[in-house]
């Protein structure tokens, strides 16, 4: 078809008056773009596209040729999305945009690709060409976003390779998107390939973590092998920790050797988790309990903390006594771990020990002691030692410990009443009661992702931090 962008004049009999055809406005808009180039009002691109006809598409194609500024290019290419609703024009627009991704200067390729993604399913073949053939890692990462579901649905090894080798957050989606779609690759060959990749030095740590999290959701033997292999990544303790945590949730029968090795890890968190696993496997064996009691006396505070964590998995008289002794440790992290274990075991004889400890603690840990007392008793006397002592003198002899569910119900009822009176600083809903506070904010690319309110995660983080700082004394 021959297109014309000039105004068509219809001379009426006996008059020089003419009627302007619809193309006149498009021609005027194009002249405006050609004259002003990057200084043109970006709304012009939307006005062109809203005509929704073949001439409008031609005008918009010509308009992008004179633009250079990223913002203007973004708006101009985004306007092509208006043609997605017209099947006879969508194919032509897709062909044009695919050509721009392939041949234009780098500044135009990404906006053209994002415009292509606006066409959804009809444009996926062209987007997949970009994913498979582009030399730009950034473009491939962006091309992957609309293709994630398609590749996961295929479930073959080549599709998995494309996902693993090209995913970047947030360009390709969120990390939860990646984990969710990795979980759909259930064929044996894809799972075996994941086993290889989780220990491949060329694979980024974030991708390995996603593989571990995906394996955690699967009950297959191959998925478990991914977790086991990840235990060897000692140079990346955060990956080892994630894999070990997932294996502990499965029960990891017969993995005592790996647990013993990790029980000597240089990373305190991994070491602690390994001893929890060993406690679950070996239970109250005399030799094991003796080993823990020895650790509870050693000079290394990490060893004492590991002992406290392991004691929390046992319930013998000897372990309770050792835990109560660790509540008196001179290292805060050890006392905190012992407190967690005491709460887990829920023993009546821990209550007077905690009451005695309450006035000796300060800051966060003092409030934690009070919280555990509330959990064990379903009563609330805050951090008042005298009130707890008076209550225990009156009720202690006949006291029966409530269930955890009963204690939580009482705590929930109290929290509703206290919320209106709360005046202290809080951060994401957590009350700040420590005397010394360090706020750690994530500033990675994922913080640019928007939540349901339309705000970015970073917007929320800034608001929460500002609010907390304003209310701190």
Short mmCIF file of C-alpha atoms in Angstrom, two decimals:
data_model
loop_
_atom_site.label_atom_id
_atom_site.label_comp_id
_atom_site.label_asym_id
_atom_site.label_seq_id
_atom_site.Cartn_x
_atom_site.Cartn_y
_atom_site.Cartn_z
CA UNK A 1 0.00 0.00 0.00
CA UNK A 2 1.21 3.50 -0.82
CA UNK A 3 0.98 5.74 2.21
CA UNK A 4 0.82 9.51 2.18
CA UNK A 5 1.48 11.80 5.12
CA UNK A 6 0.51 15.01 3.40
CA UNK A 7 -2.81 16.67 3.89
CA UNK A 8 -5.32 15.86 1.16
CA UNK A 9 -7.41 18.78 -0.03
CA UNK A 10 -10.89 18.31 -1.44
CA UNK A 11 -11.92 21.36 -3.44
CA UNK A 12 -15.63 21.86 -3.30
CA UNK A 13 -17.58 23.29 -6.25
CA UNK A 14 -17.73 27.06 -6.30
CA UNK A 15 -15.44 27.44 -3.35
CA UNK A 16 -11.78 27.38 -2.32
CA UNK A 17 -12.78 25.79 0.98
CA UNK A 18 -11.29 22.34 1.61
CA UNK A 19 -11.95 19.56 4.04
CA UNK A 20 -8.95 18.16 5.94
CA UNK A 21 -8.59 14.39 5.99
CA UNK A 22 -7.62 12.55 9.22
CA UNK A 23 -4.05 12.34 7.96
CA UNK A 24 -3.69 16.11 8.41
CA UNK A 25 -3.30 15.85 12.20
CA UNK A 26 -0.78 13.06 11.86
CA UNK A 27 1.17 15.07 9.33
CA UNK A 28 1.17 18.04 11.69
CA UNK A 29 2.34 15.91 14.60
CA UNK A 30 5.14 14.47 12.49
CA UNK A 31 6.23 17.96 11.44
CA UNK A 32 6.32 18.91 15.13
CA UNK A 33 8.56 15.94 15.96
CA UNK A 34 10.87 16.62 13.00
CA UNK A 35 11.18 20.27 13.98
CA UNK A 36 11.71 19.85 17.73
CA UNK A 37 13.28 16.39 17.83
CA UNK A 38 14.25 15.59 21.45
CA UNK A 39 12.59 18.77 22.73
CA UNK A 40 9.13 17.70 21.56
CA UNK A 41 6.42 17.13 24.15
CA UNK A 42 6.48 13.32 24.75
CA UNK A 43 2.68 13.34 24.81
CA UNK A 44 2.91 13.73 21.03
CA UNK A 45 3.89 10.06 20.68
CA UNK A 46 0.77 8.97 22.52
CA UNK A 47 -1.40 11.24 20.37
CA UNK A 48 0.07 9.70 17.23
CA UNK A 49 -0.40 6.13 18.41
CA UNK A 50 -3.96 6.66 19.62
CA UNK A 51 -5.07 7.09 16.01
CA UNK A 52 -4.51 3.36 15.81
CA UNK A 53 -4.29 3.13 12.02
CA UNK A 54 -1.64 2.25 9.49
CA UNK A 55 -0.72 5.84 8.83
CA UNK A 56 -0.21 6.43 12.58
CA UNK A 57 2.13 3.45 12.71
CA UNK A 58 4.12 4.86 9.79
CA UNK A 59 4.36 8.28 11.47
CA UNK A 60 5.53 6.77 14.76
CA UNK A 61 8.19 4.72 12.95
CA UNK A 62 9.50 7.90 11.34
CA UNK A 63 9.35 9.82 14.63
CA UNK A 64 11.75 7.52 16.49
CA UNK A 65 14.40 8.07 13.79
CA UNK A 66 15.06 11.64 14.94
CA UNK A 67 15.25 10.97 18.70
CA UNK A 68 18.39 10.45 20.77
CA UNK A 69 17.57 11.16 24.42
CA UNK A 70 16.83 7.98 26.41
CA UNK A 71 13.70 9.37 28.02
CA UNK A 72 12.20 10.41 24.70
CA UNK A 73 13.09 7.11 23.06
CA UNK A 74 11.46 5.25 25.95
CA UNK A 75 8.20 7.17 25.58
CA UNK A 76 8.18 6.91 21.80
CA UNK A 77 8.78 3.18 21.72
CA UNK A 78 6.28 2.60 24.53
CA UNK A 79 3.61 4.22 22.36
CA UNK A 80 3.85 1.30 19.92
CA UNK A 81 1.97 -0.73 22.51
CA UNK A 82 -1.26 0.93 21.34
CA UNK A 83 -1.11 -1.19 18.19
CA UNK A 84 -1.19 -4.46 20.12
CA UNK A 85 -5.00 -4.38 20.08
CA UNK A 86 -5.15 -4.28 16.28
CA UNK A 87 -4.09 -7.69 14.90
CA UNK A 88 -3.57 -6.40 11.37
CA UNK A 89 -1.14 -3.74 12.64
CA UNK A 90 0.39 -5.66 15.56
CA UNK A 91 2.35 -7.97 13.25
CA UNK A 92 3.79 -5.02 11.36
CA UNK A 93 4.69 -3.19 14.58
CA UNK A 94 6.34 -6.33 15.98
CA UNK A 95 8.40 -6.73 12.82
CA UNK A 96 9.53 -3.11 13.00
CA UNK A 97 10.45 -3.30 16.70
CA UNK A 98 12.30 -6.59 16.28
CA UNK A 99 14.34 -4.97 13.52
CA UNK A 100 15.19 -2.04 15.75
CA UNK A 101 16.37 -4.34 18.54
CA UNK A 102 18.61 -6.09 16.06
CA UNK A 103 20.08 -3.16 14.14
CA UNK A 104 19.75 0.18 15.91
CA UNK A 105 22.34 1.85 18.19
CA UNK A 106 22.49 0.43 21.72
CA UNK A 107 20.56 3.37 23.16
CA UNK A 108 17.49 2.27 21.19
CA UNK A 109 17.70 -1.49 21.58
CA UNK A 110 16.44 -1.74 25.15
CA UNK A 111 13.45 0.62 24.68
CA UNK A 112 12.53 -1.23 21.49
CA UNK A 113 12.74 -4.57 23.31
CA UNK A 114 10.55 -3.34 26.15
CA UNK A 115 8.05 -2.11 23.58
CA UNK A 116 8.14 -5.52 21.92
CA UNK A 117 7.30 -7.15 25.25
CA UNK A 118 4.10 -5.09 25.43
CA UNK A 119 2.66 -7.24 22.63
CA UNK A 120 2.72 -10.35 24.79
CA UNK A 121 2.37 -13.79 23.25
CA UNK A 122 2.44 -12.67 19.57
CA UNK A 123 5.93 -11.16 20.09
CA UNK A 124 7.52 -13.98 22.09
CA UNK A 125 9.16 -15.65 19.09
CA UNK A 126 10.96 -12.43 18.18
CA UNK A 127 11.95 -11.86 21.81
CA UNK A 128 13.34 -15.38 22.02
CA UNK A 129 15.55 -14.62 19.01
CA UNK A 130 17.01 -11.74 21.04
CA UNK A 131 17.57 -14.05 24.01
CA UNK A 132 19.34 -16.64 21.89
CA UNK A 133 21.33 -14.41 19.53
CA UNK A 134 22.04 -11.01 21.07
CA UNK A 135 25.64 -10.30 22.03
CA UNK A 136 24.44 -7.95 24.81
CA UNK A 137 24.09 -9.60 28.23
CA UNK A 138 21.84 -6.74 29.33
CA UNK A 139 19.47 -7.25 26.40
CA UNK A 140 19.37 -11.00 26.92
CA UNK A 141 18.51 -10.46 30.58
CA UNK A 142 15.62 -8.17 29.65
CA UNK A 143 14.44 -10.54 26.93
CA UNK A 144 14.27 -13.35 29.46
CA UNK A 145 11.61 -11.64 31.60
CA UNK A 146 8.60 -12.21 29.30
CA UNK A 147 9.95 -15.65 28.36
CA UNK A 148 10.38 -17.16 31.83
CA UNK A 149 6.98 -18.84 31.94
CA UNK A 150 7.30 -20.15 28.35
CA UNK A 151 10.73 -21.66 28.97
CA UNK A 152 9.64 -23.22 32.27
CA UNK A 153 6.59 -24.73 30.57
CA UNK A 154 8.86 -26.37 28.00
CA UNK A 155 10.93 -27.79 30.81
CA UNK A 156 13.77 -28.99 28.57
CA UNK A 157 17.49 -28.69 29.18
CA UNK A 158 18.09 -25.96 26.58
CA UNK A 159 15.35 -23.80 28.12
CA UNK A 160 16.88 -24.26 31.56
CA UNK A 161 20.29 -23.29 30.20
CA UNK A 162 18.85 -20.07 28.77
CA UNK A 163 17.33 -19.20 32.16
CA UNK A 164 20.42 -19.96 34.23
CA UNK A 165 22.89 -18.25 31.91
CA UNK A 166 20.90 -15.06 31.32
CA UNK A 167 18.90 -14.25 34.45
CA UNK A 168 19.66 -10.93 36.13
CA UNK A 169 17.46 -9.28 38.74
CA UNK A 170 15.52 -7.10 38.40
CA UNK A 171 15.80 -6.96 34.58
CA UNK A 172 14.69 -10.59 34.19
CA UNK A 173 12.21 -10.54 37.06
CA UNK A 174 12.37 -11.00 40.82
CA UNK A 175 14.34 -13.72 42.57
CA UNK A 176 11.05 -15.29 43.62
CA UNK A 177 10.08 -15.41 39.93
CA UNK A 178 13.30 -17.27 39.20
CA UNK A 179 12.89 -19.76 42.04
CA UNK A 180 9.27 -20.42 41.14
CA UNK A 181 10.09 -21.13 37.51
CA UNK A 182 13.20 -23.19 38.28
CA UNK A 183 10.95 -25.42 40.34
CA UNK A 184 9.01 -26.33 37.19
CA UNK A 185 12.03 -27.99 35.58
CA UNK A 186 11.39 -31.49 36.88
CA UNK A 187 12.90 -33.69 34.20
CA UNK A 188 15.76 -35.87 35.32
CA UNK A 189 18.26 -34.38 32.86
CA UNK A 190 17.44 -30.82 33.98
CA UNK A 191 17.78 -31.73 37.65
CA UNK A 192 21.09 -33.47 37.00
CA UNK A 193 22.29 -30.36 35.18
CA UNK A 194 21.31 -28.25 38.18
CA UNK A 195 23.42 -30.55 40.36
CA UNK A 196 26.41 -29.71 38.18
CA UNK A 197 25.70 -25.99 38.11
CA UNK A 198 25.34 -25.53 41.85
CA UNK A 199 29.08 -26.24 42.20
CA UNK A 200 30.15 -24.63 38.90
CA UNK A 201 32.52 -21.72 39.61
CA UNK A 202 31.21 -19.89 36.55
CA UNK A 203 27.68 -19.68 37.94
CA UNK A 204 26.93 -16.58 40.04
CA UNK A 205 26.27 -17.13 43.78
CA UNK A 206 22.80 -15.59 43.50
CA UNK A 207 21.85 -18.12 40.82
CA UNK A 208 23.19 -20.94 42.97
CA UNK A 209 21.06 -19.71 45.86
CA UNK A 210 18.01 -19.77 43.59
CA UNK A 211 18.86 -23.36 42.60
CA UNK A 212 19.07 -24.30 46.28
CA UNK A 213 15.74 -22.64 47.08
CA UNK A 214 14.09 -24.36 44.10
CA UNK A 215 15.51 -27.71 45.22
CA UNK A 216 14.18 -27.07 48.71
CA UNK A 217 10.64 -27.06 47.31
CA UNK A 218 11.08 -30.36 45.48
CA UNK A 219 10.94 -33.80 47.10
CA UNK A 220 12.83 -35.59 44.33
CA UNK A 221 16.07 -37.45 44.95
CA UNK A 222 17.85 -35.34 42.34
CA UNK A 223 16.75 -32.15 44.09
CA UNK A 224 18.15 -33.48 47.34
CA UNK A 225 21.44 -34.12 45.57
CA UNK A 226 21.57 -30.42 44.63
CA UNK A 227 21.39 -29.59 48.33
CA UNK A 228 24.00 -32.15 49.27
CA UNK A 229 26.43 -30.94 46.62
CA UNK A 230 25.97 -27.36 47.81
CA UNK A 231 27.32 -28.34 51.22
CA UNK A 232 30.77 -28.43 49.62
CA UNK A 233 30.70 -24.70 48.79
CA UNK A 234 32.68 -23.72 51.89
CA UNK A 235 33.91 -20.50 50.28
CA UNK A 236 30.24 -19.40 50.14
CA UNK A 237 28.91 -20.05 53.66
CA UNK A 238 25.56 -18.41 52.91
CA UNK A 239 24.94 -21.08 50.26
CA UNK A 240 26.03 -23.86 52.59
CA UNK A 241 23.71 -22.51 55.27
CA UNK A 242 20.72 -22.39 52.87
CA UNK A 243 21.38 -25.95 51.66
CA UNK A 244 21.89 -27.29 55.17
CA UNK A 245 18.74 -25.61 56.42
CA UNK A 246 16.76 -27.22 53.58
CA UNK A 247 18.28 -30.62 54.30
CA UNK A 248 17.47 -30.33 58.00
CA UNK A 249 13.86 -29.68 57.06
CA UNK A 250 13.92 -32.99 55.13
CA UNK A 251 15.47 -34.93 57.98
CA UNK A 252 18.72 -35.74 56.09
CA UNK A 253 19.03 -39.36 57.27
CA UNK A 254 22.54 -40.77 56.95
CA UNK A 255 24.24 -37.38 56.56
CA UNK A 256 26.19 -37.55 59.81
CA UNK A 257 29.55 -37.29 58.09
CA UNK A 258 28.63 -34.03 56.36
CA UNK A 259 27.26 -32.67 59.63
CA UNK A 260 30.44 -33.53 61.51
CA UNK A 261 32.53 -31.76 58.86
CA UNK A 262 30.32 -28.68 58.94
CA UNK A 263 30.36 -28.76 62.74
CA UNK A 264 33.97 -27.58 62.39
CA UNK A 265 33.16 -24.83 59.89
CA UNK A 266 34.81 -21.44 60.28
CA UNK A 267 31.42 -19.81 59.71
CA UNK A 268 29.55 -19.56 63.04
CA UNK A 269 26.08 -19.80 61.51
CA UNK A 270 26.90 -22.93 59.50
CA UNK A 271 28.63 -24.48 62.50
CA UNK A 272 25.63 -23.82 64.74
CA UNK A 273 23.18 -25.33 62.26
CA UNK A 274 25.35 -28.42 61.85
CA UNK A 275 25.28 -29.07 65.60
CA UNK A 276 21.50 -28.70 65.61
CA UNK A 277 21.41 -31.36 62.90
CA UNK A 278 23.71 -33.63 64.86
CA UNK A 279 21.50 -33.24 67.95
CA UNK A 280 18.43 -34.26 65.96
CA UNK A 281 20.23 -37.32 64.62
CA UNK A 282 21.91 -38.55 67.77
CA UNK A 283 19.46 -37.43 70.41
CA UNK A 284 20.38 -37.96 74.04
CA UNK A 285 23.17 -40.48 73.44
CA UNK A 286 25.50 -40.35 76.44
CA UNK A 287 28.63 -39.76 74.38
CA UNK A 288 26.96 -36.96 72.43
CA UNK A 289 25.59 -35.23 75.53
CA UNK A 290 29.03 -35.44 77.13
CA UNK A 291 30.54 -33.85 74.03
CA UNK A 292 28.04 -30.97 74.24
CA UNK A 293 28.71 -30.48 77.94
CA UNK A 294 32.41 -30.25 77.18
CA UNK A 295 31.71 -27.68 74.42
CA UNK A 296 29.63 -25.66 76.88
CA UNK A 297 32.79 -25.23 78.97
CA UNK A 298 35.30 -24.43 76.23
CA UNK A 299 36.84 -21.00 75.72
CA UNK A 300 35.49 -20.52 72.21
CA UNK A 301 32.15 -18.65 72.52
CA UNK A 302 30.99 -20.07 69.18
CA UNK A 303 31.43 -23.56 70.60
CA UNK A 304 29.40 -22.63 73.66
CA UNK A 305 26.70 -21.14 71.45
CA UNK A 306 26.60 -24.31 69.33
CA UNK A 307 26.24 -26.36 72.51
CA UNK A 308 23.31 -24.21 73.62
CA UNK A 309 21.61 -24.60 70.24
CA UNK A 310 22.09 -28.38 70.35
CA UNK A 311 20.82 -28.59 73.92
CA UNK A 312 17.61 -26.99 72.64
CA UNK A 313 16.96 -30.14 70.62
CA UNK A 314 17.27 -32.40 73.69
CA UNK A 315 15.26 -32.65 76.89
CA UNK A 316 17.30 -34.40 79.54
CA UNK A 317 17.92 -33.17 83.04
CA UNK A 318 21.60 -32.72 82.29
CA UNK A 319 20.93 -30.54 79.25
CA UNK A 320 18.50 -28.32 81.17
CA UNK A 321 21.07 -27.70 83.88
CA UNK A 322 23.73 -26.91 81.27
CA UNK A 323 21.37 -24.48 79.53
CA UNK A 324 20.62 -22.68 82.78
CA UNK A 325 24.37 -22.30 83.33
CA UNK A 326 24.79 -20.86 79.83
CA UNK A 327 22.20 -18.20 80.66
CA UNK A 328 24.95 -16.80 82.92
CA UNK A 329 27.61 -16.77 80.19
CA UNK A 330 29.61 -13.56 79.79
CA UNK A 331 29.02 -13.46 75.99
CA UNK A 332 25.69 -12.03 74.85
CA UNK A 333 25.31 -14.33 71.81
CA UNK A 334 25.70 -17.40 74.03
CA UNK A 335 23.09 -16.17 76.52
CA UNK A 336 20.75 -15.33 73.67
CA UNK A 337 21.13 -18.82 72.20
CA UNK A 338 20.54 -20.41 75.59
CA UNK A 339 17.41 -18.29 75.97
CA UNK A 340 16.08 -19.54 72.63
CA UNK A 341 16.72 -23.13 73.70
CA UNK A 342 15.01 -22.60 77.08
CA UNK A 343 11.92 -21.26 75.34
CA UNK A 344 11.93 -24.21 72.95
CA UNK A 345 12.07 -26.82 75.74
CA UNK A 346 9.34 -25.13 77.87
CA UNK A 347 10.29 -26.36 81.32
CA UNK A 348 8.71 -25.06 84.54
CA UNK A 349 12.05 -25.17 86.33
CA UNK A 350 13.40 -22.57 83.87
CA UNK A 351 11.01 -19.88 85.12
CA UNK A 352 12.76 -18.97 88.43
CA UNK A 353 16.11 -19.02 86.63
CA UNK A 354 14.80 -16.52 84.09
CA UNK A 355 13.33 -14.32 86.80
CA UNK A 356 16.72 -14.24 88.50
CA UNK A 357 18.37 -13.34 85.21
CA UNK A 358 15.95 -10.52 84.32
CA UNK A 359 17.54 -7.68 86.38
CA UNK A 360 21.04 -8.66 85.25
CA UNK A 361 20.34 -8.13 81.57
CA UNK A 362 20.18 -4.82 79.70
CA UNK A 363 18.89 -3.62 76.36
CA UNK A 364 17.45 -6.08 73.89
CA UNK A 365 18.26 -9.19 75.86
CA UNK A 366 16.40 -7.99 78.93
CA UNK A 367 13.24 -7.62 76.86
CA UNK A 368 13.90 -11.05 75.35
CA UNK A 369 14.04 -12.61 78.82
CA UNK A 370 10.70 -10.96 79.63
CA UNK A 371 9.27 -12.22 76.33
CA UNK A 372 10.31 -15.82 77.10
CA UNK A 373 8.76 -15.51 80.55
CA UNK A 374 5.52 -14.43 78.90
CA UNK A 375 5.77 -17.38 76.50
CA UNK A 376 6.27 -19.88 79.34
CA UNK A 377 3.70 -18.45 81.75
CA UNK A 378 1.11 -16.56 79.63
CA UNK A 379 1.51 -13.76 82.20
CA UNK A 380 2.93 -10.29 81.59
CA UNK A 381 4.76 -8.26 84.19
CA UNK A 382 7.00 -6.52 81.69
CA UNK A 383 10.61 -6.19 82.84
CA UNK A 384 9.66 -5.68 86.50
CA UNK A 385 11.69 -8.19 88.48
CA UNK A 386 9.80 -7.54 91.71
CA UNK A 387 6.43 -8.21 90.04
CA UNK A 388 7.64 -11.49 88.54
CA UNK A 389 9.12 -12.53 91.87
CA UNK A 390 5.91 -11.74 93.74
CA UNK A 391 3.83 -13.65 91.20
CA UNK A 392 6.11 -16.69 91.38
CA UNK A 393 6.07 -16.74 95.19
CA UNK A 394 2.29 -16.83 95.08
CA UNK A 395 1.72 -19.14 92.10
CA UNK A 396 4.94 -21.10 91.65
CA UNK A 397 4.17 -24.09 93.85
CA UNK A 398 0.99 -25.02 91.96
CA UNK A 399 1.89 -23.57 88.57
CA UNK A 400 1.01 -25.53 85.45
CA UNK A 401 2.60 -24.38 82.24
CA UNK A 402 0.13 -23.35 79.52
CA UNK A 403 0.47 -24.74 76.05
CA UNK A 404 2.35 -22.65 73.51
CA UNK A 405 -0.93 -21.99 71.68
CA UNK A 406 -2.55 -20.69 74.87
CA UNK A 407 0.42 -18.43 75.63
CA UNK A 408 0.41 -17.05 72.09
CA UNK A 409 -3.32 -16.33 72.26
CA UNK A 410 -2.83 -14.36 75.47
CA UNK A 411 0.13 -12.51 73.94
CA UNK A 412 -1.89 -11.61 70.86
CA UNK A 413 -4.71 -10.24 72.98
CA UNK A 414 -2.27 -8.15 75.00
CA UNK A 415 -0.48 -6.83 71.91
CA UNK A 416 -3.77 -5.50 70.57
CA UNK A 417 -4.36 -3.56 73.76
CA UNK A 418 -0.81 -2.25 73.98
CA UNK A 419 -0.51 -1.14 70.35
CA UNK A 420 -2.47 2.05 70.96
CA UNK A 421 -0.11 3.08 73.76
CA UNK A 422 3.15 2.28 71.96
CA UNK A 423 5.42 5.31 71.71
CA UNK A 424 8.84 3.75 71.15
CA UNK A 425 10.64 3.53 67.84
CA UNK A 426 9.81 0.69 65.48
CA UNK A 427 11.24 -0.60 62.22
CA UNK A 428 9.01 -2.64 59.90
CA UNK A 429 6.74 -3.32 62.86
CA UNK A 430 9.54 -4.44 65.18
CA UNK A 431 9.82 -2.41 68.35
CA UNK A 432 13.30 -0.96 68.90
CA UNK A 433 14.24 -1.52 72.52
CA UNK A 434 18.00 -2.05 72.34
CA UNK A 435 20.36 0.55 73.73
CA UNK A 436 22.62 0.26 70.67
CA UNK A 437 21.05 -0.08 67.22
CA UNK A 438 22.52 -0.70 63.78
CA UNK A 439 20.18 -0.43 60.78
CA UNK A 440 21.26 -2.46 57.74
CA UNK A 441 19.49 -1.66 54.46
CA UNK A 442 19.55 -3.68 51.26
CA UNK A 443 20.50 -1.43 48.32
CA UNK A 444 20.64 -4.11 45.62
CA UNK A 445 18.74 -3.89 42.36
CA UNK A 446 15.79 -5.83 43.77
CA UNK A 447 14.94 -2.81 45.96
CA UNK A 448 13.75 -1.03 42.81
CA UNK A 449 10.90 -3.53 42.48
CA UNK A 450 7.44 -2.15 43.13
CA UNK A 451 5.05 -3.56 45.72
CA UNK A 452 1.24 -3.61 45.57
CA UNK A 453 0.95 0.02 46.69
CA UNK A 454 3.00 1.18 43.71
CA UNK A 455 5.94 2.15 45.89
CA UNK A 456 9.36 0.62 45.44
CA UNK A 457 10.90 -1.46 48.19
CA UNK A 458 13.49 1.27 48.61
CA UNK A 459 10.74 3.87 49.13
CA UNK A 460 9.34 1.77 51.96
CA UNK A 461 12.78 1.17 53.48
CA UNK A 462 13.54 4.89 53.49
CA UNK A 463 10.20 5.69 55.09
CA UNK A 464 10.64 3.04 57.78
CA UNK A 465 14.19 4.17 58.55
CA UNK A 466 13.23 7.84 58.69
CA UNK A 467 10.33 7.06 61.02
CA UNK A 468 12.52 4.99 63.32
CA UNK A 469 15.24 7.63 63.49
CA UNK A 470 12.74 10.37 64.30
CA UNK A 471 11.35 8.47 67.28
CA UNK A 472 14.61 7.25 68.75
CA UNK A 473 15.65 9.13 71.94
#
